[in-house]
């Protein structure tokens, strides 16, 4: 027996809104940890990987930028599109 799927525009909008909020919180937590405990995080990663400080910073900032673009393209843009269309 197949279940019926009752996905509405309002439900999708709510899901995308919550996803965006959760992802922005994760990004903010990541940035705060990186900014406030930079030396601790660097020393922790240096135990596992042979990284210079400059390369470590570049990797983290690039990853944060990619994550931020993902939030924008996959959460916020669809959310606002559904807001405008709905």
mmCIF file of N, CA, C and O in Angstrom:
data_model
loop_
_atom_site.group_PDB
_atom_site.id
_atom_site.type_symbol
_atom_site.label_atom_id
_atom_site.label_comp_id
_atom_site.label_asym_id
_atom_site.label_seq_id
_atom_site.Cartn_x
_atom_site.Cartn_y
_atom_site.Cartn_z
ATOM 1 N N UNK A 1 0.832 -1.167 0.000
ATOM 2 C CA UNK A 1 0.000 0.000 0.000
ATOM 3 C C UNK A 1 0.890 1.249 0.000
ATOM 4 O O UNK A 1 1.817 1.342 0.789
ATOM 5 N N UNK A 2 0.585 2.179 -0.875
ATOM 6 C CA UNK A 2 1.408 3.376 -1.006
ATOM 7 C C UNK A 2 0.838 4.511 -0.161
ATOM 8 O O UNK A 2 -0.364 4.761 -0.173
ATOM 9 N N UNK A 3 1.728 5.178 0.578
ATOM 10 C CA UNK A 3 1.304 6.315 1.393
ATOM 11 C C UNK A 3 1.151 7.550 0.523
ATOM 12 O O UNK A 3 1.916 7.766 -0.399
ATOM 13 N N UNK A 4 0.198 8.364 0.874
ATOM 14 C CA UNK A 4 -0.002 9.613 0.156
ATOM 15 C C UNK A 4 0.898 10.683 0.745
ATOM 16 O O UNK A 4 1.077 10.776 1.956
ATOM 17 N N UNK A 5 1.489 11.485 -0.114
ATOM 18 C CA UNK A 5 2.403 12.536 0.335
ATOM 19 C C UNK A 5 1.691 13.883 0.237
ATOM 20 O O UNK A 5 1.294 14.292 -0.846
ATOM 21 N N UNK A 6 1.523 14.546 1.361
ATOM 22 C CA UNK A 6 0.829 15.823 1.401
ATOM 23 C C UNK A 6 1.809 16.958 1.657
ATOM 24 O O UNK A 6 1.771 17.609 2.687
ATOM 25 N N UNK A 7 2.714 17.170 0.738
ATOM 26 C CA UNK A 7 3.688 18.250 0.875
ATOM 27 C C UNK A 7 3.076 19.506 0.280
ATOM 28 O O UNK A 7 2.685 19.530 -0.882
ATOM 29 N N UNK A 8 3.018 20.532 1.082
ATOM 30 C CA UNK A 8 2.450 21.792 0.618
ATOM 31 C C UNK A 8 3.559 22.831 0.486
ATOM 32 O O UNK A 8 4.675 22.636 0.980
ATOM 33 N N UNK A 9 3.225 23.919 -0.163
ATOM 34 C CA UNK A 9 4.184 25.016 -0.295
ATOM 35 C C UNK A 9 4.560 25.554 1.080
ATOM 36 O O UNK A 9 5.730 25.847 1.355
ATOM 37 N N UNK A 10 3.590 25.641 1.963
ATOM 38 C CA UNK A 10 3.861 26.142 3.314
ATOM 39 C C UNK A 10 4.819 25.222 4.066
ATOM 40 O O UNK A 10 5.721 25.699 4.762
ATOM 41 N N UNK A 11 4.626 23.914 3.911
ATOM 42 C CA UNK A 11 5.517 22.957 4.573
ATOM 43 C C UNK A 11 6.939 23.073 4.032
ATOM 44 O O UNK A 11 7.906 23.113 4.811
ATOM 45 N N UNK A 12 7.081 23.144 2.711
ATOM 46 C CA UNK A 12 8.417 23.289 2.113
ATOM 47 C C UNK A 12 9.072 24.593 2.558
ATOM 48 O O UNK A 12 10.272 24.625 2.833
ATOM 49 N N UNK A 13 8.293 25.655 2.616
ATOM 50 C CA UNK A 13 8.821 26.941 3.060
ATOM 51 C C UNK A 13 9.299 26.853 4.507
ATOM 52 O O UNK A 13 10.378 27.345 4.848
ATOM 53 N N UNK A 14 8.513 26.200 5.362
ATOM 54 C CA UNK A 14 8.913 26.026 6.760
ATOM 55 C C UNK A 14 10.175 25.186 6.887
ATOM 56 O O UNK A 14 11.084 25.518 7.665
ATOM 57 N N UNK A 15 10.237 24.098 6.129
ATOM 58 C CA UNK A 15 11.422 23.222 6.176
ATOM 59 C C UNK A 15 12.662 23.988 5.725
ATOM 60 O O UNK A 15 13.714 23.927 6.373
ATOM 61 N N UNK A 16 12.554 24.715 4.617
ATOM 62 C CA UNK A 16 13.707 25.480 4.131
ATOM 63 C C UNK A 16 14.113 26.576 5.113
ATOM 64 O O UNK A 16 15.302 26.838 5.299
ATOM 65 N N UNK A 17 13.142 27.209 5.742
ATOM 66 C CA UNK A 17 13.449 28.229 6.744
ATOM 67 C C UNK A 17 14.205 27.659 7.925
ATOM 68 O O UNK A 17 15.196 28.227 8.387
ATOM 69 N N UNK A 18 13.732 26.500 8.434
ATOM 70 C CA UNK A 18 14.426 25.868 9.557
ATOM 71 C C UNK A 18 15.815 25.359 9.156
ATOM 72 O O UNK A 18 16.769 25.466 9.926
ATOM 73 N N UNK A 19 15.924 24.814 7.944
ATOM 74 C CA UNK A 19 17.233 24.360 7.457
ATOM 75 C C UNK A 19 18.206 25.532 7.387
ATOM 76 O O UNK A 19 19.366 25.410 7.791
ATOM 77 N N UNK A 20 17.730 26.662 6.873
ATOM 78 C CA UNK A 20 18.590 27.846 6.780
ATOM 79 C C UNK A 20 19.018 28.304 8.171
ATOM 80 O O UNK A 20 20.193 28.604 8.403
ATOM 81 N N UNK A 21 18.084 28.334 9.112
ATOM 82 C CA UNK A 21 18.405 28.767 10.476
ATOM 83 C C UNK A 21 19.430 27.841 11.129
ATOM 84 O O UNK A 21 20.401 28.305 11.742
ATOM 85 N N UNK A 22 19.237 26.548 10.980
ATOM 86 C CA UNK A 22 20.174 25.577 11.561
ATOM 87 C C UNK A 22 21.557 25.703 10.906
ATOM 88 O O UNK A 22 22.580 25.715 11.595
ATOM 89 N N UNK A 23 21.589 25.821 9.573
ATOM 90 C CA UNK A 23 22.875 25.935 8.878
ATOM 91 C C UNK A 23 23.591 27.243 9.212
ATOM 92 O O UNK A 23 24.821 27.254 9.370
ATOM 93 N N UNK A 24 22.861 28.333 9.335
ATOM 94 C CA UNK A 24 23.485 29.610 9.719
ATOM 95 C C UNK A 24 24.030 29.518 11.135
ATOM 96 O O UNK A 24 25.110 30.041 11.425
ATOM 97 N N UNK A 25 23.319 28.824 12.034
ATOM 98 C CA UNK A 25 23.826 28.621 13.402
ATOM 99 C C UNK A 25 25.118 27.811 13.403
ATOM 100 O O UNK A 25 26.042 28.112 14.148
ATOM 101 N N UNK A 26 25.158 26.766 12.562
ATOM 102 C CA UNK A 26 26.385 25.967 12.460
ATOM 103 C C UNK A 26 27.545 26.803 11.920
ATOM 104 O O UNK A 26 28.670 26.720 12.431
ATOM 105 N N UNK A 27 27.269 27.610 10.897
ATOM 106 C CA UNK A 27 28.305 28.474 10.334
ATOM 107 C C UNK A 27 28.799 29.485 11.361
ATOM 108 O O UNK A 27 30.004 29.704 11.500
ATOM 109 N N UNK A 28 27.889 30.085 12.105
ATOM 110 C CA UNK A 28 28.264 31.044 13.136
ATOM 111 C C UNK A 28 29.077 30.376 14.243
ATOM 112 O O UNK A 28 30.077 30.933 14.707
ATOM 113 N N UNK A 29 28.668 29.165 14.645
ATOM 114 C CA UNK A 29 29.427 28.416 15.664
ATOM 115 C C UNK A 29 30.832 28.104 15.169
ATOM 116 O O UNK A 29 31.804 28.227 15.925
ATOM 117 N N UNK A 30 30.935 27.693 13.919
ATOM 118 C CA UNK A 30 32.228 27.390 13.311
ATOM 119 C C UNK A 30 33.108 28.637 13.312
ATOM 120 O O UNK A 30 34.272 28.593 13.715
ATOM 121 N N UNK A 31 32.538 29.763 12.877
ATOM 122 C CA UNK A 31 33.312 30.996 12.836
ATOM 123 C C UNK A 31 33.748 31.435 14.236
ATOM 124 O O UNK A 31 34.904 31.822 14.435
ATOM 125 N N UNK A 32 32.845 31.359 15.206
ATOM 126 C CA UNK A 32 33.201 31.762 16.569
ATOM 127 C C UNK A 32 34.274 30.858 17.158
ATOM 128 O O UNK A 32 35.201 31.339 17.823
ATOM 129 N N UNK A 33 34.172 29.563 16.914
ATOM 130 C CA UNK A 33 35.195 28.630 17.398
ATOM 131 C C UNK A 33 36.536 28.943 16.732
ATOM 132 O O UNK A 33 37.577 28.940 17.383
ATOM 133 N N UNK A 34 36.480 29.226 15.451
ATOM 134 C CA UNK A 34 37.704 29.543 14.713
ATOM 135 C C UNK A 34 38.303 30.867 15.191
ATOM 136 O O UNK A 34 39.514 30.984 15.345
ATOM 137 N N UNK A 35 37.461 31.852 15.464
ATOM 138 C CA UNK A 35 37.950 33.169 15.873
ATOM 139 C C UNK A 35 38.401 33.196 17.334
ATOM 140 O O UNK A 35 39.434 33.785 17.659
ATOM 141 N N UNK A 36 37.640 32.560 18.204
ATOM 142 C CA UNK A 36 37.926 32.637 19.641
ATOM 143 C C UNK A 36 38.967 31.616 20.105
ATOM 144 O O UNK A 36 39.686 31.875 21.058
ATOM 145 N N UNK A 37 38.995 30.455 19.465
ATOM 146 C CA UNK A 37 39.912 29.393 19.892
ATOM 147 C C UNK A 37 40.804 28.975 18.730
ATOM 148 O O UNK A 37 41.055 27.786 18.518
ATOM 149 N N UNK A 38 41.309 29.939 18.006
ATOM 150 C CA UNK A 38 42.093 29.669 16.798
ATOM 151 C C UNK A 38 43.306 28.792 17.093
ATOM 152 O O UNK A 38 43.548 27.805 16.402
ATOM 153 N N UNK A 39 44.068 29.155 18.103
ATOM 154 C CA UNK A 39 45.288 28.401 18.418
ATOM 155 C C UNK A 39 44.979 26.971 18.845
ATOM 156 O O UNK A 39 45.673 26.034 18.452
ATOM 157 N N UNK A 40 43.921 26.805 19.650
ATOM 158 C CA UNK A 40 43.531 25.460 20.085
ATOM 159 C C UNK A 40 43.141 24.597 18.884
ATOM 160 O O UNK A 40 43.584 23.456 18.758
ATOM 161 N N UNK A 41 42.311 25.140 18.000
ATOM 162 C CA UNK A 41 41.858 24.392 16.828
ATOM 163 C C UNK A 41 43.039 24.096 15.904
ATOM 164 O O UNK A 41 43.161 22.993 15.368
ATOM 165 N N UNK A 42 43.925 25.082 15.715
ATOM 166 C CA UNK A 42 45.098 24.871 14.864
ATOM 167 C C UNK A 42 45.992 23.771 15.423
ATOM 168 O O UNK A 42 46.418 22.866 14.691
ATOM 169 N N UNK A 43 46.270 23.816 16.718
ATOM 170 C CA UNK A 43 47.121 22.792 17.331
ATOM 171 C C UNK A 43 46.474 21.411 17.271
ATOM 172 O O UNK A 43 47.171 20.407 17.090
ATOM 173 N N UNK A 44 45.170 21.350 17.399
ATOM 174 C CA UNK A 44 44.459 20.082 17.295
ATOM 175 C C UNK A 44 44.607 19.500 15.887
ATOM 176 O O UNK A 44 44.903 18.313 15.726
ATOM 177 N N UNK A 45 44.446 20.338 14.873
ATOM 178 C CA UNK A 45 44.574 19.867 13.497
ATOM 179 C C UNK A 45 46.033 19.570 13.130
ATOM 180 O O UNK A 45 46.298 18.706 12.304
ATOM 181 N N UNK A 46 46.946 20.295 13.719
ATOM 182 C CA UNK A 46 48.357 20.086 13.414
ATOM 183 C C UNK A 46 48.843 18.723 13.892
ATOM 184 O O UNK A 46 49.801 18.164 13.356
ATOM 185 N N UNK A 47 48.173 18.159 14.878
ATOM 186 C CA UNK A 47 48.531 16.812 15.329
ATOM 187 C C UNK A 47 48.274 15.773 14.248
ATOM 188 O O UNK A 47 48.961 14.765 14.162
ATOM 189 N N UNK A 48 47.238 16.005 13.442
ATOM 190 C CA UNK A 48 46.834 15.027 12.432
ATOM 191 C C UNK A 48 47.394 15.332 11.058
ATOM 192 O O UNK A 48 47.615 14.423 10.263
ATOM 193 N N UNK A 49 47.558 16.617 10.744
ATOM 194 C CA UNK A 49 47.961 17.020 9.398
ATOM 195 C C UNK A 49 49.173 17.927 9.457
ATOM 196 O O UNK A 49 49.329 18.700 10.389
ATOM 197 N N UNK A 50 50.016 17.841 8.455
ATOM 198 C CA UNK A 50 51.180 18.709 8.355
ATOM 199 C C UNK A 50 50.757 19.992 7.629
ATOM 200 O O UNK A 50 50.822 20.074 6.407
ATOM 201 N N UNK A 51 50.274 20.973 8.407
ATOM 202 C CA UNK A 51 49.746 22.221 7.846
ATOM 203 C C UNK A 51 50.479 23.418 8.421
ATOM 204 O O UNK A 51 50.768 23.460 9.616
ATOM 205 N N UNK A 52 50.732 24.384 7.564
ATOM 206 C CA UNK A 52 51.226 25.660 8.073
ATOM 207 C C UNK A 52 50.021 26.456 8.562
ATOM 208 O O UNK A 52 48.874 26.172 8.214
ATOM 209 N N UNK A 53 50.268 27.457 9.366
ATOM 210 C CA UNK A 53 49.190 28.303 9.886
ATOM 211 C C UNK A 53 48.443 28.996 8.740
ATOM 212 O O UNK A 53 47.214 29.089 8.751
ATOM 213 N N UNK A 54 49.190 29.475 7.738
ATOM 214 C CA UNK A 54 48.564 30.179 6.620
ATOM 215 C C UNK A 54 47.661 29.246 5.816
ATOM 216 O O UNK A 54 46.558 29.626 5.414
ATOM 217 N N UNK A 55 48.120 28.030 5.586
ATOM 218 C CA UNK A 55 47.310 27.056 4.833
ATOM 219 C C UNK A 55 46.070 26.660 5.626
ATOM 220 O O UNK A 55 44.980 26.517 5.067
ATOM 221 N N UNK A 56 46.221 26.502 6.931
ATOM 222 C CA UNK A 56 45.099 26.175 7.810
ATOM 223 C C UNK A 56 44.023 27.251 7.738
ATOM 224 O O UNK A 56 42.832 26.949 7.572
ATOM 225 N N UNK A 57 44.431 28.503 7.830
ATOM 226 C CA UNK A 57 43.483 29.617 7.765
ATOM 227 C C UNK A 57 42.812 29.669 6.397
ATOM 228 O O UNK A 57 41.584 29.840 6.298
ATOM 229 N N UNK A 58 43.594 29.493 5.337
ATOM 230 C CA UNK A 58 43.038 29.539 3.982
ATOM 231 C C UNK A 58 42.006 28.423 3.768
ATOM 232 O O UNK A 58 40.950 28.663 3.169
ATOM 233 N N UNK A 59 42.306 27.246 4.254
ATOM 234 C CA UNK A 59 41.375 26.124 4.104
ATOM 235 C C UNK A 59 40.068 26.416 4.837
ATOM 236 O O UNK A 59 38.975 26.199 4.298
ATOM 237 N N UNK A 60 40.173 26.914 6.065
ATOM 238 C CA UNK A 60 38.954 27.186 6.832
ATOM 239 C C UNK A 60 38.128 28.304 6.217
ATOM 240 O O UNK A 60 36.895 28.206 6.153
ATOM 241 N N UNK A 61 38.769 29.374 5.792
ATOM 242 C CA UNK A 61 38.000 30.463 5.189
ATOM 243 C C UNK A 61 37.368 30.039 3.876
ATOM 244 O O UNK A 61 36.228 30.413 3.581
ATOM 245 N N UNK A 62 38.064 29.247 3.081
ATOM 246 C CA UNK A 62 37.484 28.753 1.831
ATOM 247 C C UNK A 62 36.305 27.826 2.118
ATOM 248 O O UNK A 62 35.259 27.919 1.459
ATOM 249 N N UNK A 63 36.456 26.951 3.100
ATOM 250 C CA UNK A 63 35.361 26.037 3.448
ATOM 251 C C UNK A 63 34.163 26.801 3.992
ATOM 252 O O UNK A 63 33.014 26.472 3.666
ATOM 253 N N UNK A 64 34.402 27.828 4.797
ATOM 254 C CA UNK A 64 33.296 28.645 5.297
ATOM 255 C C UNK A 64 32.591 29.367 4.156
ATOM 256 O O UNK A 64 31.355 29.478 4.150
ATOM 257 N N UNK A 65 33.344 29.838 3.184
ATOM 258 C CA UNK A 65 32.745 30.520 2.031
ATOM 259 C C UNK A 65 31.892 29.556 1.211
ATOM 260 O O UNK A 65 30.778 29.899 0.794
ATOM 261 N N UNK A 66 32.384 28.340 0.998
ATOM 262 C CA UNK A 66 31.621 27.336 0.249
ATOM 263 C C UNK A 66 30.350 26.960 1.017
ATOM 264 O O UNK A 66 29.268 26.847 0.433
ATOM 265 N N UNK A 67 30.463 26.794 2.317
ATOM 266 C CA UNK A 67 29.303 26.464 3.147
ATOM 267 C C UNK A 67 28.273 27.589 3.105
ATOM 268 O O UNK A 67 27.071 27.349 2.998
ATOM 269 N N UNK A 68 28.760 28.839 3.172
ATOM 270 C CA UNK A 68 27.868 29.996 3.113
ATOM 271 C C UNK A 68 27.141 30.060 1.770
ATOM 272 O O UNK A 68 25.936 30.335 1.721
ATOM 273 N N UNK A 69 27.848 29.790 0.678
ATOM 274 C CA UNK A 69 27.198 29.777 -0.634
ATOM 275 C C UNK A 69 26.177 28.644 -0.726
ATOM 276 O O UNK A 69 25.120 28.808 -1.335
ATOM 277 N N UNK A 70 26.479 27.503 -0.127
ATOM 278 C CA UNK A 70 25.525 26.397 -0.099
ATOM 279 C C UNK A 70 24.250 26.775 0.637
ATOM 280 O O UNK A 70 23.147 26.448 0.189
ATOM 281 N N UNK A 71 24.394 27.461 1.762
ATOM 282 C CA UNK A 71 23.219 27.934 2.505
ATOM 283 C C UNK A 71 22.406 28.882 1.639
ATOM 284 O O UNK A 71 21.177 28.774 1.552
ATOM 285 N N UNK A 72 23.090 29.785 0.979
ATOM 286 C CA UNK A 72 22.407 30.762 0.136
ATOM 287 C C UNK A 72 21.667 30.082 -1.011
ATOM 288 O O UNK A 72 20.469 30.314 -1.220
ATOM 289 N N UNK A 73 22.361 29.216 -1.757
ATOM 290 C CA UNK A 73 21.776 28.613 -2.951
ATOM 291 C C UNK A 73 20.755 27.518 -2.660
ATOM 292 O O UNK A 73 19.788 27.362 -3.402
ATOM 293 N N UNK A 74 20.972 26.730 -1.608
ATOM 294 C CA UNK A 74 20.108 25.581 -1.365
ATOM 295 C C UNK A 74 19.051 25.795 -0.292
ATOM 296 O O UNK A 74 18.132 24.981 -0.167
ATOM 297 N N UNK A 75 19.166 26.852 0.513
ATOM 298 C CA UNK A 75 18.171 27.116 1.547
ATOM 299 C C UNK A 75 17.471 28.457 1.350
ATOM 300 O O UNK A 75 16.243 28.505 1.288
ATOM 301 N N UNK A 76 18.244 29.529 1.265
ATOM 302 C CA UNK A 76 17.639 30.857 1.256
ATOM 303 C C UNK A 76 16.979 31.224 -0.070
ATOM 304 O O UNK A 76 15.877 31.776 -0.077
ATOM 305 N N UNK A 77 17.634 30.939 -1.190
ATOM 306 C CA UNK A 77 17.036 31.269 -2.490
ATOM 307 C C UNK A 77 15.720 30.499 -2.694
ATOM 308 O O UNK A 77 14.694 31.122 -3.041
ATOM 309 N N UNK A 78 15.679 29.175 -2.466
ATOM 310 C CA UNK A 78 14.387 28.484 -2.608
ATOM 311 C C UNK A 78 13.339 28.990 -1.614
ATOM 312 O O UNK A 78 12.158 29.091 -1.935
ATOM 313 N N UNK A 79 13.775 29.328 -0.401
ATOM 314 C CA UNK A 79 12.848 29.846 0.613
ATOM 315 C C UNK A 79 12.195 31.138 0.124
ATOM 316 O O UNK A 79 10.967 31.283 0.165
ATOM 317 N N UNK A 80 13.011 32.080 -0.354
ATOM 318 C CA UNK A 80 12.454 33.346 -0.823
ATOM 319 C C UNK A 80 11.660 33.171 -2.123
ATOM 320 O O UNK A 80 10.668 33.882 -2.336
ATOM 321 N N UNK A 81 12.043 32.232 -2.954
ATOM 322 C CA UNK A 81 11.266 31.951 -4.169
ATOM 323 C C UNK A 81 9.873 31.440 -3.793
ATOM 324 O O UNK A 81 8.871 31.856 -4.399
ATOM 325 N N UNK A 82 9.793 30.560 -2.805
ATOM 326 C CA UNK A 82 8.484 30.081 -2.365
ATOM 327 C C UNK A 82 7.690 31.175 -1.679
ATOM 328 O O UNK A 82 6.458 31.207 -1.772
ATOM 329 N N UNK A 83 8.382 32.064 -0.997
ATOM 330 C CA UNK A 83 7.707 33.215 -0.384
ATOM 331 C C UNK A 83 7.069 34.101 -1.455
ATOM 332 O O UNK A 83 5.932 34.555 -1.305
ATOM 333 N N UNK A 84 7.832 34.352 -2.508
ATOM 334 C CA UNK A 84 7.322 35.209 -3.585
ATOM 335 C C UNK A 84 6.205 34.524 -4.381
ATOM 336 O O UNK A 84 5.227 35.158 -4.766
ATOM 337 N N UNK A 85 6.362 33.224 -4.621
ATOM 338 C CA UNK A 85 5.393 32.496 -5.435
ATOM 339 C C UNK A 85 4.124 32.165 -4.650
ATOM 340 O O UNK A 85 3.052 32.037 -5.229
ATOM 341 N N UNK A 86 4.268 31.972 -3.325
ATOM 342 C CA UNK A 86 3.138 31.531 -2.517
ATOM 343 C C UNK A 86 2.301 32.652 -2.068
ATOM 344 O O UNK A 86 1.175 32.650 -1.766
#
